[in-house]
C-alpha positions as a LaTeX table, in Angstrom:
\begin{tabular}{lrrr}
\hline
Residue & $x$ (\AA) & $y$ (\AA) & $z$ (\AA) \\
\hline
Met1 & 133.87 & 107.86 & 91.52 \\
His2 & 130.52 & 108.25 & 93.29 \\
Leu3 & 126.93 & 108.28 & 92.02 \\
Glu4 & 124.06 & 110.24 & 93.55 \\
Leu5 & 120.37 & 110.03 & 92.70 \\
Asp6 & 119.61 & 113.20 & 90.74 \\
His7 & 116.09 & 112.93 & 89.35 \\
Ile8 & 113.37 & 110.61 & 88.05 \\
Ala9 & 112.00 & 110.64 & 84.50 \\
Val10 & 108.40 & 109.91 & 83.58 \\
Ala11 & 108.11 & 109.12 & 79.87 \\
Ala12 & 104.91 & 110.08 & 78.09 \\
Ala13 & 103.42 & 110.03 & 74.61 \\
Thr14 & 102.75 & 113.77 & 75.04 \\
Leu15 & 103.59 & 116.28 & 77.74 \\
Glu16 & 99.89 & 116.82 & 78.38 \\
Glu17 & 99.33 & 113.11 & 79.02 \\
Gly18 & 102.34 & 113.01 & 81.33 \\
Arg19 & 101.24 & 116.13 & 83.19 \\
Ala20 & 97.75 & 114.76 & 83.75 \\
Phe21 & 99.16 & 111.44 & 84.99 \\
Val22 & 101.55 & 112.94 & 87.52 \\
Glu23 & 99.20 & 115.63 & 88.77 \\
Ala24 & 96.38 & 113.12 & 89.28 \\
Ser25 & 98.70 & 110.64 & 91.00 \\
Leu26 & 100.43 & 113.08 & 93.36 \\
Gly27 & 97.87 & 115.86 & 93.69 \\
Val28 & 100.33 & 118.64 & 92.80 \\
Arg29 & 100.94 & 121.02 & 89.89 \\
Leu30 & 103.92 & 120.77 & 87.58 \\
Gln31 & 106.02 & 123.61 & 86.21 \\
Pro32 & 107.06 & 124.30 & 82.61 \\
Gly33 & 110.43 & 122.94 & 81.59 \\
Gly34 & 111.91 & 123.51 & 78.16 \\
Lys35 & 113.21 & 121.94 & 74.97 \\
His36 & 116.21 & 119.68 & 74.32 \\
Ala37 & 117.19 & 120.54 & 70.76 \\
Arg38 & 119.82 & 117.81 & 70.48 \\
Phe39 & 117.28 & 115.05 & 71.03 \\
Gly40 & 114.02 & 116.60 & 69.85 \\
Thr41 & 112.34 & 116.34 & 73.24 \\
His42 & 110.76 & 118.65 & 75.81 \\
Asn43 & 109.80 & 118.38 & 79.47 \\
Met44 & 107.86 & 119.57 & 82.49 \\
Leu45 & 109.19 & 119.55 & 86.05 \\
Leu46 & 108.24 & 118.96 & 89.66 \\
Gly47 & 110.46 & 120.03 & 92.56 \\
Leu48 & 110.90 & 117.39 & 95.25 \\
Glu49 & 112.35 & 117.62 & 98.74 \\
Asp50 & 116.02 & 116.84 & 99.42 \\
Gly51 & 117.27 & 118.50 & 96.23 \\
Leu52 & 115.61 & 116.04 & 93.86 \\
Tyr53 & 113.16 & 116.65 & 91.06 \\
Leu54 & 110.89 & 114.74 & 88.72 \\
Glu55 & 110.58 & 115.40 & 85.01 \\
Ile56 & 108.03 & 114.42 & 82.43 \\
Ile57 & 109.76 & 113.94 & 79.10 \\
Ala58 & 108.24 & 113.38 & 75.67 \\
Ile59 & 109.09 & 113.76 & 72.00 \\
Asp60 & 108.58 & 117.36 & 70.92 \\
Pro61 & 106.23 & 117.21 & 67.91 \\
Gly62 & 107.45 & 120.63 & 66.76 \\
Ala63 & 111.14 & 119.68 & 66.71 \\
Pro64 & 113.01 & 118.23 & 63.75 \\
Thr65 & 113.90 & 114.56 & 63.96 \\
Pro66 & 117.39 & 114.28 & 65.48 \\
Gly67 & 120.12 & 112.60 & 63.49 \\
Arg68 & 120.47 & 109.88 & 66.10 \\
Pro69 & 118.26 & 107.81 & 68.44 \\
Arg70 & 116.65 & 109.91 & 71.17 \\
Trp71 & 117.73 & 109.51 & 74.77 \\
Phe72 & 115.64 & 107.65 & 77.36 \\
Asp73 & 114.63 & 105.16 & 74.64 \\
Leu74 & 111.81 & 107.51 & 73.63 \\
Asp75 & 111.82 & 106.34 & 70.01 \\
Arg76 & 110.36 & 103.04 & 71.19 \\
Phe77 & 108.07 & 104.45 & 73.87 \\
Asp78 & 104.47 & 103.27 & 73.73 \\
Gly79 & 101.52 & 103.05 & 76.07 \\
Arg80 & 100.60 & 104.98 & 79.18 \\
Ser81 & 102.76 & 107.52 & 80.96 \\
Arg82 & 105.10 & 105.86 & 83.47 \\
Ile83 & 108.45 & 106.11 & 85.22 \\
Asp84 & 110.83 & 104.75 & 82.63 \\
Asn85 & 114.22 & 106.00 & 83.80 \\
Trp86 & 116.16 & 107.19 & 86.81 \\
Ile87 & 119.16 & 109.46 & 86.60 \\
Cys88 & 122.29 & 109.63 & 88.72 \\
Arg89 & 124.82 & 112.44 & 88.74 \\
Thr90 & 128.56 & 112.26 & 89.22 \\
Asp91 & 131.33 & 114.83 & 89.27 \\
Gly92 & 133.43 & 112.71 & 86.90 \\
Leu93 & 131.36 & 111.49 & 83.96 \\
Asp94 & 134.36 & 110.37 & 81.89 \\
Lys95 & 135.52 & 108.20 & 84.77 \\
Ala96 & 131.98 & 106.88 & 85.26 \\
Thr97 & 131.72 & 105.84 & 81.62 \\
Asp98 & 135.12 & 104.16 & 81.89 \\
Val99 & 133.64 & 102.06 & 84.68 \\
Phe100 & 130.29 & 101.65 & 82.90 \\
Pro101 & 130.95 & 101.92 & 79.14 \\
Glu102 & 127.48 & 100.51 & 78.46 \\
Ala103 & 126.04 & 103.74 & 79.90 \\
Gly104 & 126.96 & 105.48 & 76.67 \\
Thr105 & 129.04 & 108.35 & 75.38 \\
Pro106 & 129.13 & 111.67 & 77.30 \\
Leu107 & 127.34 & 114.31 & 75.23 \\
Arg108 & 126.99 & 118.03 & 75.87 \\
Thr109 & 123.32 & 118.87 & 76.28 \\
Thr110 & 121.41 & 122.11 & 76.80 \\
Arg111 & 117.97 & 123.36 & 77.81 \\
Asp112 & 117.58 & 127.13 & 77.71 \\
Asp113 & 120.51 & 128.39 & 79.81 \\
Leu114 & 121.24 & 125.01 & 81.42 \\
Val115 & 124.29 & 123.07 & 80.22 \\
Trp116 & 125.27 & 119.57 & 81.31 \\
His117 & 126.79 & 116.34 & 80.05 \\
Met118 & 124.80 & 113.12 & 79.81 \\
Ala119 & 125.99 & 109.63 & 78.91 \\
Val120 & 123.74 & 108.38 & 76.11 \\
Pro121 & 124.08 & 104.98 & 74.39 \\
Asp122 & 124.30 & 105.07 & 70.59 \\
Thr123 & 121.03 & 103.14 & 70.49 \\
Gly124 & 119.33 & 105.35 & 73.08 \\
Ile125 & 118.68 & 102.18 & 75.10 \\
Leu126 & 120.26 & 101.76 & 78.53 \\
Pro127 & 121.26 & 98.34 & 79.93 \\
Phe128 & 118.76 & 96.11 & 81.72 \\
Asp129 & 115.89 & 97.32 & 79.53 \\
Asp130 & 116.53 & 100.93 & 80.63 \\
Cys131 & 116.66 & 100.01 & 84.33 \\
Phe132 & 120.32 & 101.03 & 84.50 \\
Pro133 & 120.47 & 104.68 & 85.58 \\
Ala134 & 121.31 & 107.37 & 83.06 \\
Leu135 & 124.55 & 109.04 & 84.15 \\
Met136 & 125.16 & 112.78 & 84.05 \\
Asp137 & 127.37 & 115.60 & 85.26 \\
Trp138 & 126.08 & 119.15 & 85.85 \\
Gly139 & 129.60 & 120.59 & 85.86 \\
Asp140 & 129.45 & 124.28 & 86.80 \\
Thr141 & 125.70 & 124.56 & 86.14 \\
Ala142 & 123.53 & 125.18 & 89.19 \\
His143 & 121.20 & 122.27 & 89.84 \\
Pro144 & 117.75 & 122.94 & 88.32 \\
Ala145 & 115.99 & 121.81 & 91.51 \\
Thr146 & 117.05 & 125.13 & 93.05 \\
Arg147 & 114.78 & 126.91 & 90.55 \\
Leu148 & 111.68 & 124.84 & 91.20 \\
Asn149 & 108.82 & 125.65 & 93.53 \\
Pro150 & 108.56 & 123.27 & 96.50 \\
Ser151 & 105.79 & 120.72 & 95.99 \\
Gly152 & 105.76 & 119.18 & 99.44 \\
Cys153 & 106.58 & 115.79 & 97.88 \\
Arg154 & 109.46 & 113.77 & 99.30 \\
Leu155 & 110.75 & 110.59 & 97.71 \\
Arg156 & 110.53 & 107.74 & 100.19 \\
Lys157 & 111.48 & 104.81 & 97.96 \\
Leu158 & 112.46 & 104.20 & 94.35 \\
Thr159 & 111.99 & 100.54 & 93.45 \\
Val160 & 113.75 & 99.14 & 90.40 \\
Ser161 & 112.38 & 95.75 & 89.37 \\
His162 & 113.92 & 93.50 & 86.71 \\
Pro163 & 114.44 & 89.75 & 86.22 \\
Glu164 & 118.25 & 90.27 & 86.37 \\
Val165 & 118.22 & 92.97 & 89.03 \\
Ala166 & 120.75 & 91.16 & 91.23 \\
Gln167 & 123.37 & 91.75 & 88.55 \\
Leu168 & 122.38 & 95.42 & 88.29 \\
Asp169 & 122.53 & 95.82 & 92.07 \\
Ala170 & 125.99 & 94.25 & 92.16 \\
Met171 & 127.24 & 96.57 & 89.42 \\
Leu172 & 126.16 & 99.69 & 91.29 \\
Ala173 & 126.85 & 98.60 & 94.87 \\
Asp174 & 130.31 & 100.17 & 95.15 \\
Tyr175 & 129.21 & 103.49 & 93.61 \\
Leu176 & 125.66 & 104.25 & 94.78 \\
Asp177 & 124.82 & 104.47 & 98.48 \\
Asp178 & 121.18 & 105.50 & 98.83 \\
Asp179 & 118.73 & 103.65 & 101.06 \\
Arg180 & 115.84 & 105.07 & 99.03 \\
Val181 & 116.84 & 103.02 & 95.98 \\
Val182 & 115.64 & 99.42 & 96.27 \\
Phe183 & 116.21 & 96.58 & 93.80 \\
Glu184 & 113.66 & 93.79 & 93.49 \\
Ile185 & 113.50 & 90.72 & 91.26 \\
Gly186 & 110.41 & 90.77 & 89.06 \\
Pro187 & 109.02 & 92.05 & 85.79 \\
Arg188 & 110.70 & 95.18 & 84.42 \\
Arg189 & 109.21 & 98.15 & 86.29 \\
Ile190 & 110.26 & 101.31 & 88.12 \\
Thr191 & 108.03 & 102.73 & 90.85 \\
Ala192 & 108.39 & 105.63 & 93.27 \\
Ala193 & 106.71 & 106.07 & 96.66 \\
Phe194 & 106.29 & 109.62 & 97.94 \\
Asp195 & 105.22 & 111.33 & 101.12 \\
Thr196 & 102.98 & 114.26 & 100.15 \\
Ala197 & 100.83 & 116.82 & 101.92 \\
Ala198 & 97.87 & 114.56 & 101.12 \\
Gly199 & 99.55 & 111.44 & 102.45 \\
Pro200 & 101.53 & 108.59 & 100.85 \\
Lys201 & 101.32 & 108.36 & 97.05 \\
Val202 & 102.84 & 105.97 & 94.50 \\
Leu203 & 103.92 & 106.74 & 90.96 \\
Ala204 & 104.71 & 103.92 & 88.54 \\
\hline
\end{tabular}
């Protein structure tokens, strides 16, 4: 079983707040995303280099309340827009959740014509205060990054900070091999450094 960095999620109180935050921070324009009916959320997207993408995700005020906690711990989200989660893909989600049962139960999820499976904890809260990566499997669905316009932004470093990050690093060491992902001891925080057409930029 192998994990690969798939995308980065910026949580926001509203999509408009998240859009303004990312566009001001990186100097680029985002694209429309869609709605996630199962969780009552919606998103906007930014294509990154190397087959990655960034999403802004927020509770959809026009959607009915789901019959379970929302993913990405959005039910408890408060404050300014920020990177709150990172997502890794695997081609064997059932095996991944056998290794990491705390990642949650694999659930079939859709957005428009996209279909994938995501491991979501029953509480909506991932381990290490949501610093553990959300795990997913695209299956036969083409990766959405192939549909996004190039932004000229390339992820240089994703820094995951947490007081118990050494334990998190040890848990993932045998399954994730990506020099861009860095673990640091400190207050809970996720930051991303990008190379852009306008020079280095940081999103946190």
